[in-house]
Amino acid sequence: MPVKCSSSCGKNAILKRPKTGDALCKDCFFWAFETEVHNTIVSGHLFKKGDTVAVAASGGKDSTVLAYVLKVLNERHDYGLNLVLLSIDEGITGYRDDSLETVKQNRDDYQMPLKILSYEELFGWTMDAIVGQVGRKNNCTFCGVFRRQALDRGATLLGVNCVATGHNADDLAETVLMNILRGDIARLQRCTSIITASESEGSIPRVKPLKYTYEKEIVMYAYFKRLVYFSTECVFAPNAYRGHARAFLKDLEKIRPSVIMDIIHSGESLQVKDDVKLPVRTQCTRCGSVSSQELCKACVLLEGLNRGLPKLGIGKTSLANRAREQQDAQKTRIVNCDF
Amino acid sequence: MCSRNDEEDGSQSLMEGKTKLTWTEVCQKCSTEKPVIQILQIKHAYCRNCFLAHVNHKFRSTLGKSKMMKPSDVVLAAFSGSGKSNAMLHLLHAGLSEQSHKRFLFKVQVLYIDEGAILGTSLEDRTANLQAISGIIEQYGFKSYYTTLASIFEETGSKCFPLVKDSTLKIKENSEEELKNLFLNVKSLTAREDLLRQLRRKIFLQSAKELDCCKVFTANTSTDLAIHILTDVSLGRGSQMHHDVSFCDPRDASVKIIRPLLELSSKEVTYYSVFHELESIYIPSLCTKASSDSSIHNMSKQFVMELMENFPSTVSTVFRTGEKLGSTNTTNTCETEDNLCIICQMKLDVSVAACSSVQATDFSRLISSLGPAGFDNKTLSQLPDTSKGILSNQADSLLCSSSTSCCSDSDVQCGCHKDVQRLSFPDVEKLCCYGCRLIIHDMENTSSLPESILHKVRTRRSLENMRESIQDFLL
Ligand SMILES: [Zn+2]
Ligand SMILES: [Zn+2]
Ligand SMILES: [Zn+2]
Ligand SMILES: [Zn+2]
Ligand SMILES: [Zn+2]
């Protein structure tokens, strides 16, 4: 027996919303999905009229749906936004070529300008080359850290007011769990905020319009709208620990679907004790981006690669300093011998 | 690739992988005996005697450094029959039998809670359990009492009874039935377990008050508390989990719940019981027979255990995360009753910012039912600053008309707000914290809640009505 759409529009429902369990027809689902993102944008004060917004486009489902929905809402509600696509080419043979094709398709379909920046032009290293240096074990550290930097630099280059990323509710809940598991209090407190405005000036805020949208609904939306996206998980071995957190979240979701929103609520409402010292965030002395250390992670990793000490940024800071000093000492010795 | 990762700055190195512990020829402490156990935090092998001394020392120092124990204190130690809770009694007994200056000066009484009713255990088995329990406590010479979970439904009279060698379980049929009904009414095991945890806490407090004890000791280890942290986060109890996992739960004004084993891992406590050959009684509980994917608590437990295999430092890391949470200067005692959850006594954490998970979920429910036709665009434009007003009112009336317990006539605007006796879901939910709302959500009706809770709902509601009617005249 067909189930009726719970909005009593008279049509038959075609799906059950993972978030609330309501049965909806296709049209009511599209409308509900879009209206919820609109609600997040309005209540979170994500944009101002006239803003230029860079959509971080990876070719994956989240950013494809994000670009599409932002375009729809911008027109429907007259946000007055100037939307551009910003894509990062990490330089991974086979993987990136395909996903960049998807992004170019988005550019044509949604008629948004597209800027592609590559790791190679920004850092002088492609991910392929980095993997050649560090092996397959720690490269996710590199791609995460460099991607973050690359988006910042790209946003500065394009002169945008903010960067919109496709992080969804599942990603956020996973990050909350992740930060508890690794005891990262500072990031635990920050990770659920919808605008990651940096305290230091000069850095461009990040916004997450899909923060309260379930991953499953994003897939449903893309599926029924027939949006093309490129779906491949990272070709390199992803961080094992994050994988555990992801699997745990999926198991929890099967038991109680609202758990994703419940975990985000926990993240939003927990407080850090007054007497716990959190790392002070300053600017990297080399590149000026936000960092809790003198040198930001990207600069340390880059230095490691350029020095031929790729492990420099992966271990503890004290170890990195020692390795750096040792190499410098050796260099001085060599230099001394020359004289 | 890894776009999920782009908030990273490479700090996963905070997680230590498995490191080999060092087995040595002789105990690292006394350098004479053969080692029998390795202790993770110290990364050394200890012999039996040095290990037992280490556990004892940890227990004493946890209590000592808290500076909370006074000579005049009477402590109510919760005993479930488990090896862990027996270890706690053994440690307490050891402390009370010490020589002069090292001796604990506070007094100890023991409480056993019978939960057999919700499991459908036969009265004979429950009495047998009770007597086995009394047999263990007797060895220590502690004054002991028992109570039943169903006593939460009793309004008056004593609820704790002395536990002696041949005690028989006294139950009241009425309250037993009410308790069974309440748990039958809750649909998911996750919500049942969470409810049981909240009720146990109430029983601890209620019994401590009846027996004139100012502190309750529970036998939670650091492993248990790491599991609690993940469970609490998943149950939306992020704002209150520091009370659930810290040394002292100060929520009640007169009785503090203390966790003196929290610096010991489950492994350490288990070995302590084994080396001392402590007895334990297996009494099944709500979740013991269920598989790991049956509830959030069981899933968290399995997850922590599995993670321990590859990342042995998981428990201490998660546990230390918990320690850093919670505001230090917020003691609940200064809160007025009106701001506290009627079920768990936590400060209500639901009236949060306009852009929040709570608001987003309410909004999803609202628009899924209204649909494009029923939704007025003006409603939305008013939303941002009135997340509490407009939205929750509409969501309330929607919840009302969809629930079976009230407003059977859905055409008429929900009349349950005026009904004095019957309480609607929104009436109750309004006075609950986020976590307890999830329990209520899983219930068939609200009338099976204990009278003490329903009474609070009625009182608070009528106070609110009074305030509303005189509002214009309040300065
Ligand atoms: Zn419909
Ligand atoms: Zn990767
Ligand atoms: Zn830098
Ligand atoms: Zn020894
Ligand atoms: Zn509560």
Short mmCIF file of C-alpha atoms in Angstrom, two decimals, chain A residues 180-181 241, chain B residues 15-16 40 226 230 303-321:
data_model
loop_
_atom_site.label_atom_id
_atom_site.label_comp_id
_atom_site.label_asym_id
_atom_site.label_seq_id
_atom_site.Cartn_x
_atom_site.Cartn_y
_atom_site.Cartn_z
CA ILE A 180 36.96 13.34 21.83
CA LEU A 181 38.88 10.21 20.91
CA TYR A 241 41.48 6.48 13.29
CA MET B 15 46.84 9.31 19.27
CA GLU B 16 49.42 6.85 20.31
CA LEU B 40 49.57 0.63 31.22
CA ALA B 226 35.27 6.53 28.79
CA LEU B 230 30.89 8.39 24.15
CA PHE B 303 33.75 0.37 20.20
CA VAL B 304 35.94 1.33 23.15
CA MET B 305 36.95 -2.29 23.73
CA GLU B 306 37.90 -2.79 20.09
CA LEU B 307 39.81 0.45 19.95
CA MET B 308 41.74 -0.59 23.04
CA GLU B 309 43.19 -3.44 20.99
CA ASN B 310 45.01 -1.13 18.60
CA PHE B 311 45.17 2.08 20.59
CA PRO B 312 45.63 1.13 24.24
CA SER B 313 45.75 4.76 25.31
CA THR B 314 42.16 5.33 24.12
CA VAL B 315 40.59 5.10 27.55
CA SER B 316 42.96 7.51 29.21
CA THR B 317 42.73 9.97 26.31
CA VAL B 318 38.93 9.94 26.21
CA PHE B 319 38.81 10.09 29.96
CA ARG B 320 41.14 13.10 30.07
CA THR B 321 38.96 14.79 27.44
#
